[in-house]
């Protein structure tokens, strides 16, 4: 998903009331509709909320912001409860989304064929394959672009292959700049567009930027990939455990600011076979176990998702997780995400750090990445000119002190 799209989504706050949970009636109704999509009986709750009065424009806007508008459209409301014009809007959107998603699925298959003809394997991420897997229906997931994982060595060949089919790089790079992008530790994907059809493809060679402290063994991910059916065609997919871990880290990265990411987890629990012990062990090896537990803690808290016993046990054992679940819910409702800044990814990672050694590595990485002297060093301590050389060893001390202070502040 492009950064500009993410920024647009976070711009509009959701409607709010003085309810004890801080949730508006519209938010409560969206949660009920999402639970109902996964088999929960929410008939009475939906009826009561609609009877109490709903701002339908706000409801539709919030559903789109949170990525669950298709689930709202599919909800069975009490007879005569939905205004006629609203019902028409919902039905029109559902049919339009179904057509668009089927088009995207077929376009994905076309892209995979193009790459396969060049001997380039690719694993679709999210999008149509996740819709089919988690929801059993392409029409029930809201998405607008296609994400593919490729081997880094295949990226240039893939861009050339797709250029012959009207997909061009979103940013005009010279060959030298493109090579530099592929080597950068800050970049993990390229965007290709076909403006005539409003199509965006992201070609990933890593699942996450380095600053989010998630670096799985890509060789293992390729070896473990499985095949899934998409519109009658077999396509590669992340294996279930890798997929769940990736989705949890992705949701965490974006502060769980969209309900669709939590709904995806609920759908995977219901519709997919997962080896949960293996998943937790693999997540622990990636220092991501608490990020996984946070995702499923949210699924239980917001969507009342029945969890496997092993997840329930691990969530109960993590005493600080409840606080993080409530903070994530506040982010979801308010759409007021933490301000960005040089330290923010590190602080965000420290909140879910996996023990002392992991937190120490996060702090060390922050210091290493910010090793240049600046005006803050000179303001922190005044040294006479003959002792200016001491600013260099003092610089990491200052950064480490600031990082520790912020880390403890984040946990209070």
Short mmCIF file of C-alpha atoms in Angstrom, two decimals:
data_model
loop_
_atom_site.label_atom_id
_atom_site.label_comp_id
_atom_site.label_asym_id
_atom_site.label_seq_id
_atom_site.Cartn_x
_atom_site.Cartn_y
_atom_site.Cartn_z
CA UNK A 1 0.00 0.00 0.00
CA UNK A 2 1.42 3.38 -0.94
CA UNK A 3 2.39 5.90 1.73
CA UNK A 4 0.11 8.56 0.26
CA UNK A 5 -2.90 6.26 0.53
CA UNK A 6 -2.10 5.50 4.16
CA UNK A 7 -1.79 9.20 4.95
CA UNK A 8 -5.14 9.95 3.31
CA UNK A 9 -6.90 7.33 5.40
CA UNK A 10 -5.66 8.70 8.68
CA UNK A 11 -6.83 12.23 7.93
CA UNK A 12 -10.52 11.89 8.87
CA UNK A 13 -11.39 11.13 12.52
CA UNK A 14 -14.24 8.74 13.15
CA UNK A 15 -17.47 9.94 14.72
CA UNK A 16 -17.46 9.68 18.52
CA UNK A 17 -19.91 9.84 21.41
CA UNK A 18 -19.64 9.83 25.15
CA UNK A 19 -20.01 6.06 25.41
CA UNK A 20 -17.98 4.30 28.14
CA UNK A 21 -15.82 2.60 25.51
CA UNK A 22 -15.23 5.81 23.56
CA UNK A 23 -16.88 4.14 20.57
CA UNK A 24 -19.58 5.86 18.58
CA UNK A 25 -22.79 4.02 17.70
CA UNK A 26 -21.43 3.87 14.17
CA UNK A 27 -18.24 2.20 15.37
CA UNK A 28 -20.19 -0.28 17.49
CA UNK A 29 -22.33 -1.11 14.46
CA UNK A 30 -19.27 -1.66 12.27
CA UNK A 31 -17.85 -4.04 14.84
CA UNK A 32 -21.15 -5.95 14.93
CA UNK A 33 -21.25 -6.15 11.12
CA UNK A 34 -17.66 -7.43 11.04
CA UNK A 35 -18.38 -10.07 13.69
CA UNK A 36 -21.48 -11.14 11.77
CA UNK A 37 -19.37 -11.64 8.64
CA UNK A 38 -17.51 -14.39 10.51
CA UNK A 39 -20.58 -16.20 11.78
CA UNK A 40 -21.44 -14.40 15.03
CA UNK A 41 -25.13 -13.81 15.75
CA UNK A 42 -25.29 -10.03 16.04
CA UNK A 43 -28.92 -9.67 14.94
CA UNK A 44 -30.18 -8.22 18.23
CA UNK A 45 -27.24 -5.83 18.67
CA UNK A 46 -27.51 -4.58 15.10
CA UNK A 47 -31.24 -4.00 15.53
CA UNK A 48 -30.78 -2.08 18.78
CA UNK A 49 -28.05 0.14 17.34
CA UNK A 50 -30.04 0.96 14.22
CA UNK A 51 -33.11 1.67 16.36
CA UNK A 52 -31.08 4.08 18.53
CA UNK A 53 -30.27 6.25 15.52
CA UNK A 54 -27.40 5.99 13.05
CA UNK A 55 -25.68 8.68 11.02
CA UNK A 56 -25.58 6.67 7.81
CA UNK A 57 -23.23 9.04 5.99
CA UNK A 58 -20.76 8.83 8.89
CA UNK A 59 -21.19 5.05 9.03
CA UNK A 60 -20.33 4.60 5.35
CA UNK A 61 -17.42 7.02 5.59
CA UNK A 62 -16.04 5.26 8.67
CA UNK A 63 -16.48 1.82 7.07
CA UNK A 64 -14.46 2.93 4.04
CA UNK A 65 -11.77 4.53 6.22
CA UNK A 66 -11.42 1.32 8.24
CA UNK A 67 -11.49 -0.93 5.16
CA UNK A 68 -14.66 -2.86 6.00
CA UNK A 69 -17.23 -1.25 3.71
CA UNK A 70 -17.87 -4.56 1.85
CA UNK A 71 -18.73 -6.24 5.17
CA UNK A 72 -21.15 -3.43 5.99
CA UNK A 73 -22.76 -3.78 2.57
CA UNK A 74 -23.25 -7.52 3.04
CA UNK A 75 -24.91 -7.14 6.47
CA UNK A 76 -28.55 -8.16 6.83
CA UNK A 77 -30.28 -5.26 8.54
CA UNK A 78 -33.78 -5.41 10.05
CA UNK A 79 -36.57 -4.88 7.52
CA UNK A 80 -37.21 -1.20 6.74
CA UNK A 81 -34.28 -0.17 8.98
CA UNK A 82 -32.06 1.22 6.22
CA UNK A 83 -33.17 4.34 4.32
CA UNK A 84 -33.87 3.53 0.69
CA UNK A 85 -31.14 5.79 -0.70
CA UNK A 86 -28.59 4.30 1.72
CA UNK A 87 -29.58 0.77 0.71
CA UNK A 88 -29.04 1.66 -2.94
CA UNK A 89 -25.61 3.13 -2.14
CA UNK A 90 -24.56 0.01 -0.24
CA UNK A 91 -25.78 -2.36 -2.94
CA UNK A 92 -24.15 -0.30 -5.70
CA UNK A 93 -20.83 -0.26 -3.87
CA UNK A 94 -20.90 -4.01 -3.19
CA UNK A 95 -21.47 -4.83 -6.86
CA UNK A 96 -18.85 -2.30 -7.95
CA UNK A 97 -16.30 -3.71 -5.48
CA UNK A 98 -17.03 -7.26 -6.63
CA UNK A 99 -16.41 -6.30 -10.26
CA UNK A 100 -13.24 -4.38 -9.41
CA UNK A 101 -11.86 -7.20 -7.25
CA UNK A 102 -12.55 -9.80 -9.91
CA UNK A 103 -10.75 -7.58 -12.41
CA UNK A 104 -7.79 -7.27 -9.99
CA UNK A 105 -7.70 -11.04 -9.49
CA UNK A 106 -7.59 -11.63 -13.25
CA UNK A 107 -4.98 -8.91 -13.64
CA UNK A 108 -2.89 -10.59 -10.95
CA UNK A 109 -3.05 -13.89 -12.84
CA UNK A 110 -2.01 -12.08 -16.01
CA UNK A 111 0.97 -10.49 -14.25
CA UNK A 112 2.01 -13.83 -12.79
CA UNK A 113 1.91 -15.38 -16.28
CA UNK A 114 4.04 -12.54 -17.68
CA UNK A 115 6.63 -13.04 -14.94
CA UNK A 116 6.52 -16.82 -15.24
CA UNK A 117 7.31 -16.57 -18.95
CA UNK A 118 10.52 -14.77 -17.93
CA UNK A 119 11.30 -17.42 -15.32
CA UNK A 120 10.50 -15.03 -12.45
CA UNK A 121 8.64 -16.60 -9.50
CA UNK A 122 6.38 -14.29 -7.48
CA UNK A 123 4.31 -14.63 -4.33
CA UNK A 124 1.18 -12.45 -4.12
CA UNK A 125 0.81 -10.64 -0.79
CA UNK A 126 -2.62 -9.65 0.57
CA UNK A 127 -5.03 -8.50 -2.14
CA UNK A 128 -7.08 -11.14 -4.00
CA UNK A 129 -5.33 -14.17 -2.50
CA UNK A 130 -5.95 -12.96 1.05
CA UNK A 131 -9.57 -12.12 0.20
CA UNK A 132 -10.15 -15.65 -1.09
CA UNK A 133 -8.36 -17.26 1.85
CA UNK A 134 -9.71 -15.24 4.78
CA UNK A 135 -13.20 -14.42 3.50
CA UNK A 136 -13.92 -17.08 0.90
CA UNK A 137 -15.24 -14.33 -1.38
CA UNK A 138 -13.26 -11.82 -3.44
CA UNK A 139 -16.01 -9.23 -2.99
CA UNK A 140 -15.70 -9.06 0.80
CA UNK A 141 -12.26 -7.49 1.11
CA UNK A 142 -11.48 -3.86 0.31
CA UNK A 143 -8.21 -3.33 -1.58
CA UNK A 144 -7.01 -1.29 -4.52
CA UNK A 145 -3.55 -2.46 -5.56
CA UNK A 146 -1.49 -5.62 -6.03
CA UNK A 147 1.55 -6.56 -3.93
CA UNK A 148 4.05 -9.20 -5.05
CA UNK A 149 7.12 -10.62 -3.33
CA UNK A 150 10.01 -11.28 -5.73
CA UNK A 151 13.62 -12.21 -5.24
CA UNK A 152 15.75 -9.08 -5.26
CA UNK A 153 17.79 -10.41 -8.18
CA UNK A 154 14.61 -10.58 -10.29
CA UNK A 155 13.31 -7.05 -9.70
CA UNK A 156 14.98 -5.37 -12.70
CA UNK A 157 13.91 -8.14 -15.09
CA UNK A 158 10.37 -7.91 -13.70
CA UNK A 159 10.17 -4.15 -14.33
CA UNK A 160 11.31 -4.71 -17.94
CA UNK A 161 8.80 -7.51 -18.46
CA UNK A 162 5.91 -5.46 -17.10
CA UNK A 163 6.95 -2.33 -19.01
CA UNK A 164 5.98 -4.17 -22.19
CA UNK A 165 2.45 -4.38 -20.78
CA UNK A 166 2.05 -0.67 -19.94
CA UNK A 167 3.33 -0.81 -16.35
CA UNK A 168 5.93 1.89 -15.73
CA UNK A 169 7.83 2.93 -12.61
CA UNK A 170 5.83 5.46 -10.62
CA UNK A 171 9.03 7.49 -10.10
CA UNK A 172 11.30 8.04 -13.08
CA UNK A 173 14.66 6.54 -12.07
CA UNK A 174 17.81 6.50 -14.13
CA UNK A 175 19.38 3.01 -14.31
CA UNK A 176 21.97 4.14 -11.75
CA UNK A 177 19.28 5.46 -9.39
CA UNK A 178 17.30 2.25 -9.73
CA UNK A 179 20.34 0.18 -8.80
CA UNK A 180 20.85 2.44 -5.79
CA UNK A 181 17.21 1.98 -4.73
CA UNK A 182 17.59 -1.78 -4.83
CA UNK A 183 20.65 -1.61 -2.57
CA UNK A 184 19.13 0.83 -0.08
CA UNK A 185 18.28 -0.51 3.37
CA UNK A 186 15.45 2.05 3.56
CA UNK A 187 13.59 0.80 0.46
CA UNK A 188 11.86 -2.57 0.21
CA UNK A 189 9.60 -2.21 -2.83
CA UNK A 190 9.09 -0.41 -6.14
CA UNK A 191 5.76 0.94 -7.40
CA UNK A 192 4.63 0.39 -10.98
CA UNK A 193 1.55 2.07 -12.43
CA UNK A 194 -0.74 1.80 -15.41
CA UNK A 195 -2.54 5.19 -15.19
CA UNK A 196 -4.99 4.40 -17.97
CA UNK A 197 -6.56 1.67 -15.81
CA UNK A 198 -5.83 3.17 -12.36
CA UNK A 199 -3.59 0.19 -11.57
CA UNK A 200 -0.80 0.11 -9.01
CA UNK A 201 1.59 -2.80 -8.48
CA UNK A 202 4.16 -3.00 -5.71
CA UNK A 203 7.13 -5.29 -6.29
CA UNK A 204 8.65 -6.21 -2.92
CA UNK A 205 12.01 -7.84 -2.33
CA UNK A 206 11.75 -7.55 1.46
CA UNK A 207 8.59 -7.77 3.56
CA UNK A 208 9.45 -4.72 5.66
CA UNK A 209 11.98 -1.90 5.92
CA UNK A 210 14.90 -2.58 8.23
CA UNK A 211 13.77 0.10 10.71
CA UNK A 212 10.76 -2.03 11.71
CA UNK A 213 13.00 -4.83 13.04
CA UNK A 214 11.39 -7.62 11.04
CA UNK A 215 13.84 -9.51 8.90
CA UNK A 216 12.71 -13.08 8.22
CA UNK A 217 14.86 -15.54 6.33
CA UNK A 218 13.60 -14.96 2.80
CA UNK A 219 15.15 -18.22 1.64
CA UNK A 220 12.97 -20.07 4.14
CA UNK A 221 9.90 -18.11 3.07
CA UNK A 222 10.45 -19.12 -0.55
CA UNK A 223 11.03 -22.76 0.40
CA UNK A 224 7.88 -22.90 2.54
CA UNK A 225 5.54 -21.25 0.04
CA UNK A 226 2.35 -23.11 -0.76
CA UNK A 227 -0.16 -23.02 -3.59
CA UNK A 228 -3.69 -21.64 -3.31
CA UNK A 229 -6.57 -21.49 -5.75
CA UNK A 230 -7.48 -18.09 -7.16
CA UNK A 231 -10.33 -17.94 -9.68
CA UNK A 232 -9.64 -21.56 -10.60
CA UNK A 233 -5.87 -21.11 -10.99
CA UNK A 234 -3.10 -22.28 -8.64
CA UNK A 235 -0.89 -19.43 -7.40
CA UNK A 236 1.96 -19.29 -4.91
CA UNK A 237 1.22 -17.97 -1.43
CA UNK A 238 3.04 -17.50 1.85
CA UNK A 239 2.62 -20.56 4.05
CA UNK A 240 -0.06 -20.02 6.75
CA UNK A 241 2.36 -19.34 9.59
CA UNK A 242 4.48 -16.89 7.56
CA UNK A 243 1.33 -15.14 6.34
CA UNK A 244 -0.10 -14.63 9.83
CA UNK A 245 3.20 -13.32 11.20
CA UNK A 246 3.56 -10.93 8.26
CA UNK A 247 0.00 -9.61 8.66
CA UNK A 248 0.49 -9.05 12.39
CA UNK A 249 3.73 -7.15 11.88
CA UNK A 250 2.15 -5.14 9.05
CA UNK A 251 -0.80 -4.17 11.26
CA UNK A 252 1.56 -3.27 14.10
CA UNK A 253 3.68 -1.16 11.74
CA UNK A 254 0.61 0.94 10.93
CA UNK A 255 -0.55 1.11 14.58
CA UNK A 256 -3.55 -1.15 13.79
CA UNK A 257 -5.33 1.88 12.38
CA UNK A 258 -7.66 -0.13 10.09
CA UNK A 259 -10.25 -2.67 11.16
CA UNK A 260 -9.72 -4.74 8.01
CA UNK A 261 -6.30 -5.87 9.29
CA UNK A 262 -7.90 -7.26 12.44
CA UNK A 263 -10.73 -8.81 10.42
CA UNK A 264 -8.15 -10.58 8.24
CA UNK A 265 -6.85 -12.38 11.33
CA UNK A 266 -10.37 -13.37 12.37
CA UNK A 267 -10.97 -14.76 8.89
CA UNK A 268 -7.74 -16.74 8.86
CA UNK A 269 -8.52 -18.33 12.23
CA UNK A 270 -11.93 -19.38 10.92
CA UNK A 271 -10.98 -20.51 7.42
CA UNK A 272 -7.35 -21.67 7.52
CA UNK A 273 -5.41 -24.47 9.18
CA UNK A 274 -2.49 -23.03 11.14
CA UNK A 275 0.09 -24.78 13.32
CA UNK A 276 -0.07 -22.30 16.19
CA UNK A 277 2.86 -23.71 18.15
CA UNK A 278 5.05 -23.54 15.07
CA UNK A 279 3.80 -20.03 14.36
CA UNK A 280 4.64 -18.76 17.85
CA UNK A 281 8.07 -20.40 17.78
CA UNK A 282 8.80 -18.84 14.39
CA UNK A 283 7.55 -15.45 15.57
CA UNK A 284 9.74 -15.70 18.68
CA UNK A 285 12.77 -16.40 16.49
CA UNK A 286 11.94 -13.15 14.63
CA UNK A 287 11.45 -11.17 17.88
CA UNK A 288 7.83 -10.72 16.76
CA UNK A 289 5.87 -12.94 19.12
CA UNK A 290 4.37 -10.01 21.04
CA UNK A 291 3.38 -8.35 17.77
CA UNK A 292 1.48 -11.51 16.87
CA UNK A 293 -0.17 -11.67 20.30
CA UNK A 294 -1.21 -8.02 20.04
CA UNK A 295 -2.94 -8.69 16.72
CA UNK A 296 -4.93 -11.60 18.09
CA UNK A 297 -5.57 -9.75 21.34
CA UNK A 298 -7.28 -7.10 19.23
CA UNK A 299 -9.26 -9.73 17.31
CA UNK A 300 -10.54 -11.13 20.60
CA UNK A 301 -11.21 -7.73 22.18
CA UNK A 302 -12.93 -6.04 19.23
CA UNK A 303 -14.38 -8.92 17.20
CA UNK A 304 -14.85 -11.50 19.99
CA UNK A 305 -12.88 -13.95 17.85
CA UNK A 306 -12.56 -17.39 19.50
CA UNK A 307 -8.83 -18.03 19.80
CA UNK A 308 -6.91 -21.31 19.94
CA UNK A 309 -6.07 -22.27 23.52
CA UNK A 310 -2.36 -21.70 23.02
CA UNK A 311 -2.96 -18.09 21.93
CA UNK A 312 -5.32 -17.49 24.86
CA UNK A 313 -2.69 -18.80 27.25
CA UNK A 314 0.13 -16.69 25.81
CA UNK A 315 -2.00 -13.53 25.77
CA UNK A 316 -3.04 -13.99 29.40
CA UNK A 317 0.60 -14.54 30.39
CA UNK A 318 1.68 -11.20 28.90
CA UNK A 319 0.58 -8.77 31.60
CA UNK A 320 1.28 -5.58 29.65
CA UNK A 321 -0.57 -6.64 26.52
CA UNK A 322 -4.00 -5.42 27.68
CA UNK A 323 -2.71 -1.86 27.83
CA UNK A 324 -1.34 -2.11 24.29
CA UNK A 325 -4.64 -3.56 23.03
CA UNK A 326 -6.55 -0.60 24.49
CA UNK A 327 -4.02 1.85 23.02
CA UNK A 328 -4.43 0.24 19.61
CA UNK A 329 -8.22 0.53 19.95
CA UNK A 330 -7.84 4.24 20.72
CA UNK A 331 -5.70 4.64 17.59
CA UNK A 332 -8.37 2.85 15.58
CA UNK A 333 -11.21 5.00 16.89
CA UNK A 334 -9.48 8.38 16.91
CA UNK A 335 -7.38 7.86 13.77
CA UNK A 336 -4.85 10.08 15.55
CA UNK A 337 -1.65 8.15 14.99
CA UNK A 338 1.63 8.89 16.78
CA UNK A 339 3.60 11.69 15.15
CA UNK A 340 6.37 10.58 12.88
CA UNK A 341 9.97 11.34 13.72
CA UNK A 342 13.44 9.88 13.69
CA UNK A 343 12.91 8.00 16.95
CA UNK A 344 9.27 6.94 16.42
CA UNK A 345 9.94 3.55 14.72
CA UNK A 346 12.38 2.67 17.51
CA UNK A 347 9.98 3.73 20.26
CA UNK A 348 7.21 1.78 18.54
CA UNK A 349 9.47 -1.30 18.45
CA UNK A 350 10.51 -0.87 22.09
CA UNK A 351 6.86 -1.04 23.22
CA UNK A 352 6.76 -4.65 22.05
CA UNK A 353 10.41 -5.50 22.61
CA UNK A 354 11.09 -9.19 23.25
CA UNK A 355 13.23 -8.99 26.37
CA UNK A 356 16.35 -7.07 27.34
CA UNK A 357 18.59 -8.26 24.49
CA UNK A 358 16.03 -7.29 21.84
CA UNK A 359 15.45 -3.85 23.38
CA UNK A 360 19.20 -3.33 23.64
CA UNK A 361 19.57 -4.14 19.94
CA UNK A 362 16.85 -1.61 19.09
CA UNK A 363 18.60 1.10 21.11
CA UNK A 364 21.99 0.23 19.64
CA UNK A 365 20.57 0.41 16.12
CA UNK A 366 19.10 3.83 16.83
CA UNK A 367 22.46 5.12 18.08
CA UNK A 368 24.33 3.59 15.13
CA UNK A 369 21.93 5.10 12.60
CA UNK A 370 22.22 8.55 14.15
CA UNK A 371 25.97 8.79 14.63
CA UNK A 372 26.57 12.27 13.18
CA UNK A 373 27.11 15.24 15.48
CA UNK A 374 24.52 18.02 15.40
CA UNK A 375 23.56 21.17 17.29
CA UNK A 376 21.88 19.13 20.04
CA UNK A 377 25.25 17.68 21.05
CA UNK A 378 26.69 21.15 21.53
CA UNK A 379 23.61 22.29 23.48
CA UNK A 380 23.61 19.20 25.74
CA UNK A 381 27.02 19.91 27.23
CA UNK A 382 29.36 22.85 26.77
CA UNK A 383 32.97 21.90 26.17
CA UNK A 384 35.92 24.22 25.62
CA UNK A 385 37.35 24.08 22.12
CA UNK A 386 40.42 22.00 23.10
CA UNK A 387 38.02 19.28 24.30
CA UNK A 388 35.72 19.29 21.24
CA UNK A 389 37.00 15.81 20.32
CA UNK A 390 35.01 14.50 23.31
CA UNK A 391 31.73 15.29 21.54
CA UNK A 392 32.25 12.17 19.40
CA UNK A 393 32.25 9.62 22.25
CA UNK A 394 29.57 11.67 24.07
CA UNK A 395 27.23 11.69 21.06
CA UNK A 396 26.09 8.03 21.43
CA UNK A 397 25.81 8.55 25.20
CA UNK A 398 23.39 11.45 24.62
CA UNK A 399 21.34 9.48 22.10
CA UNK A 400 21.20 6.44 24.34
CA UNK A 401 20.09 8.55 27.32
CA UNK A 402 17.35 10.14 25.23
CA UNK A 403 16.26 6.78 23.84
CA UNK A 404 16.03 5.25 27.33
CA UNK A 405 14.06 8.24 28.62
CA UNK A 406 11.60 7.98 25.74
CA UNK A 407 11.34 4.22 26.07
CA UNK A 408 10.37 4.48 29.73
CA UNK A 409 8.01 7.32 28.89
CA UNK A 410 6.29 5.11 26.30
CA UNK A 411 5.64 2.42 28.93
CA UNK A 412 4.22 4.66 31.65
#
